Coordinates of C-alpha atoms in Angstrom, one line a residue:
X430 CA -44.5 -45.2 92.3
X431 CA -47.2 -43.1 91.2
X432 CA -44.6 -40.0 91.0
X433 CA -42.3 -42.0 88.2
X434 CA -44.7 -43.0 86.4
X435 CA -46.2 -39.5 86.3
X436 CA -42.9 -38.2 85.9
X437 CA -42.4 -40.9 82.8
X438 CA -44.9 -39.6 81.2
X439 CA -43.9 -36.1 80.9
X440 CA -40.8 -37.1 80.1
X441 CA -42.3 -39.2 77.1
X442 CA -44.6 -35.7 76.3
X443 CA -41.3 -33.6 76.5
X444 CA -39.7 -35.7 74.0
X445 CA -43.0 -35.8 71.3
X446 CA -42.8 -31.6 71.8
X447 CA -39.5 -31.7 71.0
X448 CA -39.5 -34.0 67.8
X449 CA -42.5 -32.0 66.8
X450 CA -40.6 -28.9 67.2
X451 CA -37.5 -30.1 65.6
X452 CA -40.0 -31.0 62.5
X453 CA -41.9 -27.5 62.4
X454 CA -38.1 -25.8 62.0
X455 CA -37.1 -28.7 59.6
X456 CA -39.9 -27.4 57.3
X457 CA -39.0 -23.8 57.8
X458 CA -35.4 -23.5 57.3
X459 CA -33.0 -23.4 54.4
X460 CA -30.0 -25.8 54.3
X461 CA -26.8 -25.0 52.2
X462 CA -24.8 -28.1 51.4
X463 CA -21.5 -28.5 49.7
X464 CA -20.8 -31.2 47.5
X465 CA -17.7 -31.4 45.7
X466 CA -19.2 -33.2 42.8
X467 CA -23.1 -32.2 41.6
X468 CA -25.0 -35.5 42.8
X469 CA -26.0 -36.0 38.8
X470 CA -25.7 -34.7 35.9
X471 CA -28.4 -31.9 34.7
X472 CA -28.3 -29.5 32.2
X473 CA -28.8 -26.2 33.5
X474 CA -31.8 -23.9 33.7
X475 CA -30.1 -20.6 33.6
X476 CA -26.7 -19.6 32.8
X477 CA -24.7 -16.3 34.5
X478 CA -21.2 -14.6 34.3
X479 CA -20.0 -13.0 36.9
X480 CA -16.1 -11.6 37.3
X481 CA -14.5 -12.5 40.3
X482 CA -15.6 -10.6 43.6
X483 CA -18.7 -9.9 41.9
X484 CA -22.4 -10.9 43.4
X485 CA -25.6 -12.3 41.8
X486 CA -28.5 -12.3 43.8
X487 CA -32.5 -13.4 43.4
X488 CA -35.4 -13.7 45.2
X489 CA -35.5 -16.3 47.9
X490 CA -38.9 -17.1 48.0
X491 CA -39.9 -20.8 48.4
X492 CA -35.8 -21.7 48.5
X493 CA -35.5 -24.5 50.8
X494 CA -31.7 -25.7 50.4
X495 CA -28.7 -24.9 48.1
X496 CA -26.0 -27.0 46.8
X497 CA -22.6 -25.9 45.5
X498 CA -20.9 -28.1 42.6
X499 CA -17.2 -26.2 43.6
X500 CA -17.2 -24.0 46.6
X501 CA -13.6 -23.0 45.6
X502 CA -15.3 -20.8 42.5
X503 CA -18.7 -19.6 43.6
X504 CA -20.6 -19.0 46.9
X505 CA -23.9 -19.1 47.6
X506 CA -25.9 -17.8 50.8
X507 CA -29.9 -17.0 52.0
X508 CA -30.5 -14.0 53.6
X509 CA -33.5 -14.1 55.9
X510 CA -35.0 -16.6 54.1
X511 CA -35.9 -13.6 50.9
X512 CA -32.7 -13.3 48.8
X513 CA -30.4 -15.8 47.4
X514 CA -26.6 -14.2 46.8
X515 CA -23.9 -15.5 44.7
X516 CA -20.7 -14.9 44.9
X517 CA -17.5 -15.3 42.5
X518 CA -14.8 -15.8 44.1
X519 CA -12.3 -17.2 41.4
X520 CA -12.0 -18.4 37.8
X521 CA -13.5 -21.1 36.4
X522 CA -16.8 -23.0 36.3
X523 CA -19.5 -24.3 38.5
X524 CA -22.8 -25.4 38.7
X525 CA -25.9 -24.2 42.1
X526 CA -28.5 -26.8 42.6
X527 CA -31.9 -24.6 44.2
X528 CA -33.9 -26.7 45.8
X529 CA -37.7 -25.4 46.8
X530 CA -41.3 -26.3 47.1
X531 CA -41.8 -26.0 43.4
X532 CA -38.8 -28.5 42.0
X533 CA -34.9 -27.9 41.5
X534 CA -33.2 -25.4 39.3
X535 CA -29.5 -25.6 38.0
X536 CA -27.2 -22.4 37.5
X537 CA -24.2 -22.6 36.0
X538 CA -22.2 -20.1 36.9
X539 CA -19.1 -18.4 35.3
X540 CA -16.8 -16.9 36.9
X541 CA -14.5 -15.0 35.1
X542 CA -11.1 -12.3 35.5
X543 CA -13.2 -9.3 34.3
X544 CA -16.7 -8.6 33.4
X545 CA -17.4 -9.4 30.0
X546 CA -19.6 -6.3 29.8
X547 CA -17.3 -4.1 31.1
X548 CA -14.3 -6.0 29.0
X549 CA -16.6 -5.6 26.1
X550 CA -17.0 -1.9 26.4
X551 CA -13.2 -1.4 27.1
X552 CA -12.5 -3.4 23.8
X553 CA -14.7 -1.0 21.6
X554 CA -13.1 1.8 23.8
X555 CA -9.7 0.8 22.5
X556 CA -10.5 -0.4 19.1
X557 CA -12.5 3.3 18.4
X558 CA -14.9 3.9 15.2
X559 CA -14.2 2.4 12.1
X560 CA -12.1 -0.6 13.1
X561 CA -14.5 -2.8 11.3
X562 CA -14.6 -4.8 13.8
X563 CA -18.2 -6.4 15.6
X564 CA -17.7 -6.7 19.4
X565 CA -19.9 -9.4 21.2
X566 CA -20.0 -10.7 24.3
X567 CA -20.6 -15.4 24.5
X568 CA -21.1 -17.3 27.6
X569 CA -18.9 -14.9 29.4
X570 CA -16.1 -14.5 26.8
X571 CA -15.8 -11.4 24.0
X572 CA -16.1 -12.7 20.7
X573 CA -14.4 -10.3 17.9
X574 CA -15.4 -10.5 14.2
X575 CA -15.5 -9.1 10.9
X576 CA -12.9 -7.2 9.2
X577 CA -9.6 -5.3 10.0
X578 CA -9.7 -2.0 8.6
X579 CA -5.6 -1.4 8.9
X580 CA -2.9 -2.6 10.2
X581 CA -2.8 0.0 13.7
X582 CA -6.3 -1.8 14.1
X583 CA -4.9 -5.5 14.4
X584 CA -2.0 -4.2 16.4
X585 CA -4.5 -2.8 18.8
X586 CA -5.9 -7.0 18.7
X587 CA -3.3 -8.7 19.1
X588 CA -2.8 -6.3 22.2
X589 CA -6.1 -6.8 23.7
X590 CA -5.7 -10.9 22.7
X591 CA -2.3 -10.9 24.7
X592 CA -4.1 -9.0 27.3
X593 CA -7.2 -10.8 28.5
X594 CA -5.9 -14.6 26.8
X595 CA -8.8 -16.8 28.2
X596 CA -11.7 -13.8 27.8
X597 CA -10.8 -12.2 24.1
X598 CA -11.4 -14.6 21.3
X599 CA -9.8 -13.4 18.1
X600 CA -12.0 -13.9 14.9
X601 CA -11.3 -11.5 13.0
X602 CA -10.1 -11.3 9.3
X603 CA -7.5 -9.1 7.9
X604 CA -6.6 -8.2 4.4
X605 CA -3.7 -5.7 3.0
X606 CA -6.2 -3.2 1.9
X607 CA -9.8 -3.0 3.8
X608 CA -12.8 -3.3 0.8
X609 CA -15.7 -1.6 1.7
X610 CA -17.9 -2.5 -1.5
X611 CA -15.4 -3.2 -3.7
X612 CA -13.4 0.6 -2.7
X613 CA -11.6 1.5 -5.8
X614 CA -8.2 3.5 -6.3
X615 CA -7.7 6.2 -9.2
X616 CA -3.7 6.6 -9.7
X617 CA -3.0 9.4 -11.9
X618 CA 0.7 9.2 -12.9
X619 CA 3.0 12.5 -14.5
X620 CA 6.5 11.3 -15.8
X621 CA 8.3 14.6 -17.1
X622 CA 11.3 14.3 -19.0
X623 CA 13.3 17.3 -20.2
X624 CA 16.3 17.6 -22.5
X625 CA 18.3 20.5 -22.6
X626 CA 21.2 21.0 -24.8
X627 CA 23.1 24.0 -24.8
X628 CA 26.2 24.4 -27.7
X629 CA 28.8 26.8 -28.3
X630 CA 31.5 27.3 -31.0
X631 CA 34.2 30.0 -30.3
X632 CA 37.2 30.9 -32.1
X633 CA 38.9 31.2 -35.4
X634 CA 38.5 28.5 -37.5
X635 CA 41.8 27.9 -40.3
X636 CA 40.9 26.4 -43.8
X637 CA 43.0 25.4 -46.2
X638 CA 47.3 26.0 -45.8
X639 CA 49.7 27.2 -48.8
X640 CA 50.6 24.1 -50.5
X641 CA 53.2 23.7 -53.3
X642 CA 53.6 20.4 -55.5
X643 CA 56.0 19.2 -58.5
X644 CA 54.5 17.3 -61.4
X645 CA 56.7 16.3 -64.0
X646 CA 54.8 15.1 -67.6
X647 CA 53.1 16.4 -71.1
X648 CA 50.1 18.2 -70.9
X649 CA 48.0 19.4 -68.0
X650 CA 48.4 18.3 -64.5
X651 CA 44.9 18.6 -62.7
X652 CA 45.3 19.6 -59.2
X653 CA 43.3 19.8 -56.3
X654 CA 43.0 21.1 -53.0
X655 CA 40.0 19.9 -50.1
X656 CA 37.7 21.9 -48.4
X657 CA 39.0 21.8 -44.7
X658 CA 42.2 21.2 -42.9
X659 CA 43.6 18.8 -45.6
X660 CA 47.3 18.2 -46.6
X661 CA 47.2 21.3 -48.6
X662 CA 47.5 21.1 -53.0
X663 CA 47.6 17.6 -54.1
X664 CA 47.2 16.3 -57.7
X665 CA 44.2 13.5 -57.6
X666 CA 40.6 13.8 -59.3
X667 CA 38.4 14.9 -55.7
X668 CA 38.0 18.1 -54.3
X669 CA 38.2 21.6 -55.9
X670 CA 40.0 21.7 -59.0
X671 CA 42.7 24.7 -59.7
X672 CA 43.4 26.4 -62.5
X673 CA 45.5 25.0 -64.9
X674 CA 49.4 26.2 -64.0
X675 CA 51.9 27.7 -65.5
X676 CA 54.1 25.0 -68.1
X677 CA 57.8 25.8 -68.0
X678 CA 59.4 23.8 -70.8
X679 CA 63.2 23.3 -71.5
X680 CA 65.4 20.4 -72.6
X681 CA 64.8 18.3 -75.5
X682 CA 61.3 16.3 -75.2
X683 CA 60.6 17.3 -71.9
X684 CA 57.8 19.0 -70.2
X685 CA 58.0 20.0 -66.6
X686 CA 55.2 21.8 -64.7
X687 CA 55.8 24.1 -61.1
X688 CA 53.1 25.4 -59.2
X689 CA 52.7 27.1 -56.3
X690 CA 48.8 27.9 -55.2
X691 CA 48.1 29.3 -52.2
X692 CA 44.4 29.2 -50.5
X693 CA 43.5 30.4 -46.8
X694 CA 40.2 30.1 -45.7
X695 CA 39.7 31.9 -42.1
X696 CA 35.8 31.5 -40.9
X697 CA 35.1 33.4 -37.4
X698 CA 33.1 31.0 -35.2
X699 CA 30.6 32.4 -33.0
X700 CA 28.1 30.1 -32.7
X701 CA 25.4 29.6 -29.5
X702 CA 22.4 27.2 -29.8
X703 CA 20.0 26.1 -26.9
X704 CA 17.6 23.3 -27.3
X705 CA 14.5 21.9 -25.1
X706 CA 13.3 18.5 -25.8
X707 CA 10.5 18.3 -23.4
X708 CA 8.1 14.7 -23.2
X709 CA 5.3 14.2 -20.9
X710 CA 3.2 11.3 -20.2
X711 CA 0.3 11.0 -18.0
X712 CA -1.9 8.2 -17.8
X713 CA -4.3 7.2 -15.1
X714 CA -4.6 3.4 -13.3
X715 CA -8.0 2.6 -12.0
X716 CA -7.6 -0.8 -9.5
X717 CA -9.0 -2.7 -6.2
X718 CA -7.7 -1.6 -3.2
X719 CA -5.2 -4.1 -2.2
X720 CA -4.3 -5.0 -6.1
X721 CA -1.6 -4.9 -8.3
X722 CA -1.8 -2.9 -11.8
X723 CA 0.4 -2.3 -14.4
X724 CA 0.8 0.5 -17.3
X725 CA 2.5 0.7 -20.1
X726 CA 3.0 3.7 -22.4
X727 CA 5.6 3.1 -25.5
X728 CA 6.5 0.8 -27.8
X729 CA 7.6 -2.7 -28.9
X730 CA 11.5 -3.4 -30.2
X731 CA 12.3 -6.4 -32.4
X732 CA 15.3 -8.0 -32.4
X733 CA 16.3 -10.5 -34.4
X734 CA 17.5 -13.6 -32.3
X735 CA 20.7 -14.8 -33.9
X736 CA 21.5 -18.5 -34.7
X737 CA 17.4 -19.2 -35.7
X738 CA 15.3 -18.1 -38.8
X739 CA 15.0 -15.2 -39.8
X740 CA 11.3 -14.6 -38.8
X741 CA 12.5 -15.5 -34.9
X742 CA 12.1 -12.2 -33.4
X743 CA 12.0 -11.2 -29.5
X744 CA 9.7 -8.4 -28.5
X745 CA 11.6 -5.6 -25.8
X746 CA 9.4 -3.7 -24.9
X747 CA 9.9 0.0 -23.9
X748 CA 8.9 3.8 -23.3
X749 CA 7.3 3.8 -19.9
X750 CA 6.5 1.0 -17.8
X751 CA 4.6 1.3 -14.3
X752 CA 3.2 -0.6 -11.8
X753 CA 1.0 0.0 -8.7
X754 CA -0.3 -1.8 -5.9
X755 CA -2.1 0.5 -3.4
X756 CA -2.8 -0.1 -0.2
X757 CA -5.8 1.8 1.8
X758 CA -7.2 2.0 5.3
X759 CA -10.4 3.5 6.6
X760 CA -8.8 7.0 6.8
X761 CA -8.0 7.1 3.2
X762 CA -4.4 7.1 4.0
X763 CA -2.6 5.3 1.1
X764 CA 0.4 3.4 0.6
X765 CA 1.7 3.3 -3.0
X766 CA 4.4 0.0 -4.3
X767 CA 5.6 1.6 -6.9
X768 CA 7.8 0.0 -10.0
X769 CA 8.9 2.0 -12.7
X770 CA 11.3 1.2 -15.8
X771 CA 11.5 4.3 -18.9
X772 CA 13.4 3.3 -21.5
X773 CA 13.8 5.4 -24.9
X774 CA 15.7 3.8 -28.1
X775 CA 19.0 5.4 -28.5
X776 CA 20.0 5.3 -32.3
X777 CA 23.6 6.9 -31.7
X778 CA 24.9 3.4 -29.8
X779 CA 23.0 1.3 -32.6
X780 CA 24.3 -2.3 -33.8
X781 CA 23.4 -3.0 -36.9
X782 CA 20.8 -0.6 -37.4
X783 CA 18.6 -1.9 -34.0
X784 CA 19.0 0.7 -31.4
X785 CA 20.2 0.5 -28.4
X786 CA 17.9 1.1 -24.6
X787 CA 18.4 3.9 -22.3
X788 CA 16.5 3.0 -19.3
X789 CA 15.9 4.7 -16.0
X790 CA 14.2 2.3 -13.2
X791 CA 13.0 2.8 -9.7
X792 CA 11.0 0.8 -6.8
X793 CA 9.6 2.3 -3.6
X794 CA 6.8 2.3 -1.5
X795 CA 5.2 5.9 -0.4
X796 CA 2.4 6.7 1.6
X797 CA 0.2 9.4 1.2
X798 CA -3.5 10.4 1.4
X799 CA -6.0 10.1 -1.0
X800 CA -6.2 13.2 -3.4
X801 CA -2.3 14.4 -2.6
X802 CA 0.5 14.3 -5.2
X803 CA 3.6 12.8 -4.3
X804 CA 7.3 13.0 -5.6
X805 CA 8.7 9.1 -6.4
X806 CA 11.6 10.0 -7.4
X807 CA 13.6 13.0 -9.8
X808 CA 16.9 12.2 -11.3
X809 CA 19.2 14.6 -13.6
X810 CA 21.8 13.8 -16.1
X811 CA 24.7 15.9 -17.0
X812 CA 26.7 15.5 -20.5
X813 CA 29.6 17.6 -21.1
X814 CA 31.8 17.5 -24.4
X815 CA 34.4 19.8 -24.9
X816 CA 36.8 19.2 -28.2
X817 CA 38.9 22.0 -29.6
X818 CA 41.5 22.7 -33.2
X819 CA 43.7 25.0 -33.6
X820 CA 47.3 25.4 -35.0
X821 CA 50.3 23.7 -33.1
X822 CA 52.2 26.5 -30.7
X823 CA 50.3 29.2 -31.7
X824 CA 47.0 27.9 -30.4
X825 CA 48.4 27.8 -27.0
X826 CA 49.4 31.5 -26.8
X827 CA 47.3 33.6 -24.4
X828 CA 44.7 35.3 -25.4
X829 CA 46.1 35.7 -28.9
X830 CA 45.7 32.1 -29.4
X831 CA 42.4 32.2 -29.6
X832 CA 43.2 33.8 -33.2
X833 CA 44.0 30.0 -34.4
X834 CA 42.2 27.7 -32.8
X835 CA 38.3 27.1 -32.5
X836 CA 36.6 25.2 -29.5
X837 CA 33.0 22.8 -29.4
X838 CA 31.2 22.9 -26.3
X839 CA 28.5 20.7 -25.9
X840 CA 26.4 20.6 -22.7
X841 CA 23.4 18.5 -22.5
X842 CA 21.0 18.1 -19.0
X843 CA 18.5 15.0 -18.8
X844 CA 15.7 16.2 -15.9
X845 CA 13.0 13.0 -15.4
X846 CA 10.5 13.4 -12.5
X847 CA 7.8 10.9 -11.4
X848 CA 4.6 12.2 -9.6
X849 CA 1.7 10.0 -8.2
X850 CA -1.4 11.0 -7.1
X851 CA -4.0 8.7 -6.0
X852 CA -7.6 9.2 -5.3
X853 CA -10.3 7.0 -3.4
X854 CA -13.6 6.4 -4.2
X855 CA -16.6 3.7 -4.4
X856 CA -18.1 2.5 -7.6
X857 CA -21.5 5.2 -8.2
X858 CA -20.6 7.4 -5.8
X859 CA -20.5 10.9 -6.2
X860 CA -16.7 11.3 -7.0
X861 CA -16.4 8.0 -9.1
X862 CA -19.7 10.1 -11.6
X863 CA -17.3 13.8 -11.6
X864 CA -14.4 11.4 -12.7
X865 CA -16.0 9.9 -15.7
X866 CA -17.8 12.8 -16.5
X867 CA -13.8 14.4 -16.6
X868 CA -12.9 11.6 -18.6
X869 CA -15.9 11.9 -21.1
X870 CA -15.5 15.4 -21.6
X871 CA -11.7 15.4 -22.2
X872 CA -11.5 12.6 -24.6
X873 CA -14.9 15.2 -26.6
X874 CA -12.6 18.3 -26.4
X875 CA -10.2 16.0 -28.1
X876 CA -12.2 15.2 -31.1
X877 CA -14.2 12.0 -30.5
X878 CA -17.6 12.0 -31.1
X879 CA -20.4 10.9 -28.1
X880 CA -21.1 7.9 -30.3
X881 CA -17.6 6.6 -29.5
X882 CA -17.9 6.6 -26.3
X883 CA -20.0 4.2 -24.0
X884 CA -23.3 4.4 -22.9
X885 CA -23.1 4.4 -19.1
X886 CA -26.5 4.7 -17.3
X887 CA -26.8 5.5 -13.6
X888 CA -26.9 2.6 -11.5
X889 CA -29.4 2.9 -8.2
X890 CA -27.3 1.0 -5.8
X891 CA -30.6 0.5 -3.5
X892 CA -29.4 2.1 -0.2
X893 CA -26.2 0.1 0.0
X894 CA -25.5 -2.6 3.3
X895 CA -25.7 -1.0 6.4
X896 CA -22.7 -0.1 8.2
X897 CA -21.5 -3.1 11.2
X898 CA -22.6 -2.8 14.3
X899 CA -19.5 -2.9 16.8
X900 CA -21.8 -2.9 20.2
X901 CA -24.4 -5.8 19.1
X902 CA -24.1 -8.8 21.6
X903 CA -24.7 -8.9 25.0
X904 CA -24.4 -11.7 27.0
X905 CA -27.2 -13.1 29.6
X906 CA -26.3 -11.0 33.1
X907 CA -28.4 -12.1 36.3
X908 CA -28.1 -8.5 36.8
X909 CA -27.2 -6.5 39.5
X910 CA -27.0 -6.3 42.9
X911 CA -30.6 -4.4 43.0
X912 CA -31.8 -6.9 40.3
X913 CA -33.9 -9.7 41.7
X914 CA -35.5 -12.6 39.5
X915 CA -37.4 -15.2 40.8
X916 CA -35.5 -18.6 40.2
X917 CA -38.7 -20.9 41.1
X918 CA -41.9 -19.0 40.5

């Protein structure tokens, strides 16, 4: 009896060990729970991104349990009771409750394809200098602002954007022509037109033939004969007058008059003239990158509209007409839309004394680089007009024909050229001072006085803006595997 109850007791001092025992390792030990769903709701302390397969981890000290929000996104473990590791394991969102003897902290944790840093670095890699473009990195995604600087730069974005959909936000703003402080473009424009006529008169040119005419009457007959190829001796009151004839009278009351003139001019044609009409304009288009301008060198026609008063007049204008839109990236590279009309009033196809409109007109777009001429466009014009006299039958004898007949050539070449040459350049910079100062001293060396022109003063721009930054932003990292913050001290 004595033994059971002795043994009763030991049994009841095992048990008090035990629960004792049990207690000491309850305070000890760390406990990871999973919950599907956090237990409340709790803004969190700390925020990381991390790309999938990648690991966080911190200081363990004073953890006493963990609690995953979605295990299926993150894991987290406690290693010997001194380091707290993270993993990501796909993407999405989740939130780490860390409990320990100073309170509960909250991570959210992103978990993301790539790492943002990494992507971020890639995405400037890609992009290269002067994209205009400011690279950061936001809760885990990369941001992309600013502005384009060309069109192979927001190829290269859309790329990237197609790429990573879910990690690279598009934000950026693209115009046709990048501005960098208002970046201006200086189109000098050369329209050369030459006229060449060339002429040539060969031959034997006949006057006058033998004519004989009958006039019967009193008194003197007045004859004449013309001064070219006319019908020969006529009696009339125009042209050269003869001699008075001969009068043959006979019969009663009656005076009759013969005459026989002869006249042959012969003039030996060998004449050769060569002319050069040669016009030139140049003018110069100062614009925004990105805008369009327009230049116009010539005149104004008035035409009379028909049907309304006589002061109702419409205005054609003409001479040369241009206009420009350039287009410029951050290389200086240009692209040129070009629209030119030259007209010039053409007097020999008049009606009713207003002249008529030759016009020559062209559209294209070029590209070229800032400071290099380019051809638009050339055209030539060939007029040939060939007319020849000569007598019938004879003219046509070889060789010998050439004796009586005489032939006009006329041959007459229209050359027009069109050249462009744009230059870059920011307001009170260097080159935008060397092209006034051109300006200024060509318009001197052309007569006008310094009074006439303006007074322009040198403008200090004050340093300018400073240049965007395309590696600012960096988004909050937990660090590496060797970096260890402490989550509760």
């Amino acid at each position: 009896m004595e033994r059971q109850v002795v043994m009763r007791s030991k049994m009841k001092l095992y048990k008090r060990l035990g629960v004792l025992f049990l207690l000491m390792l309850a305070s000890t030990a760390v406990t990871v729970s999973i919950s599907p769903t956090p237990v409340h709701a709790q803004a969190p302390d700390k925020e990381f991104t991390i790309s999938v397969g990648e690991t966080l981890t911190f200081s363990g000290r004073g953890v006493r349990s963990v609690s995953i929000g979605l295990p299926q996104i993150a894991d987290a473990q406690v290693a010997d009771n001194r380091q707290l590791i993270v993993t990501g394991k796909q993407p999405g969102t989740t939130t780490i409750n860390i409990y320990g003897s100073s309170g509960q902290k909250t991570l959210l944790i992103r978990v993301v394809g790539t790492n943002p840093q990494s992507l971020a670095e890639e995405v400037r890699e890609v992009l290269g200098p002067g994209s205009g473009v400011d690279v950061r990195v936001v809760k885990g995604r990369v941001l992309l602002e600013g502005e384009v600087a060309g069109e192979k730069f927001k190829r290269k974005i859309e790329a990237l954007t197609t790429l990573y959909p879910n990690q690279v936000l598009n934000f950026t703003t693209y115009r046709e022509a990048f501005v960098e402080g208002a970046r201006m473009v200086a189109v000098d424009i050369y329209f050369v037109q030459l006229a060449t006529t060339n002429r040539d008169q060969l031959g034997v040119k006949w006057g006058q033939f033998i004519g004989a005419n009958y006039t019967f009457g009193s008194g003197d007959v007045p004859l004449y004969y013309g001064n070219e190829l006319d019908d020969g001796v006529t009696p009339g009151n125009t042209g050269t007058l003869l001699s008075n004839p001969a009068a043959l009278t006979g019969g009663d009351g009656m005076t009759s008059y013969w005459s026989l003139v002869g006249q042959v001019n012969v003039a030996l044609d060998f004449l050769v003239e060569n002319g050069l009409i040669k016009t030139i304009s140049h003018g110069t288009i100062v614009t925004e990158a990105g805008k369009t301008a327009s230049y116009h060198n010539g005149g104004t026609l008035l035409i009379r509209i028909a049907g309304l008063s006589a002061t109702a007049l419409r205005e054609v204008p003409y001479g040369l007409k241009v206009e420009i839109k350039p287009v410029i990236d951050a290389n200086d590279n240009v692209k040129l839309e070009v629209v030119l009309d030259y007209s010039e009033l053409d007097y020999a196809n008049a009606v009713n004394e207003v002249p008529a409109l030759r016009n020559n007109a062209v559209e294209s777009v070029v590209n070229t680089m800032a400071g290099q001429s380019v051809l638009v466009s050339t055209q030539e014009n060939l007029n040939n007009t060939s007319n020849s006299t000569g007598w019938y039958m004879l003219s046509r004898i070889p060789i010998l024909g050439w004796l009586f007949k005489s032939r006009n050539y006329v041959a007459t070449t229209l050359d027009n050229a069109l050249f462009i040459t744009p230059r870059v350049y920011e307001p009170g910079e260097k080159t935008h001072d060397e092209y006034i100062d051109g300006v200024f001293k060509q318009l001197i060396e052309s007569g006008a006085e310094p009074e006439d022109l303006p007074d322009l003063d040198d403008v200090d721009s004050g340093g300018g803006s400073a240049p965007a930054n395309n590696a600012t932003g960096n988004s909050q990292s937990g660090g590496g595997a060797n970096a260890q913050p402490s989550l509760l001290e």
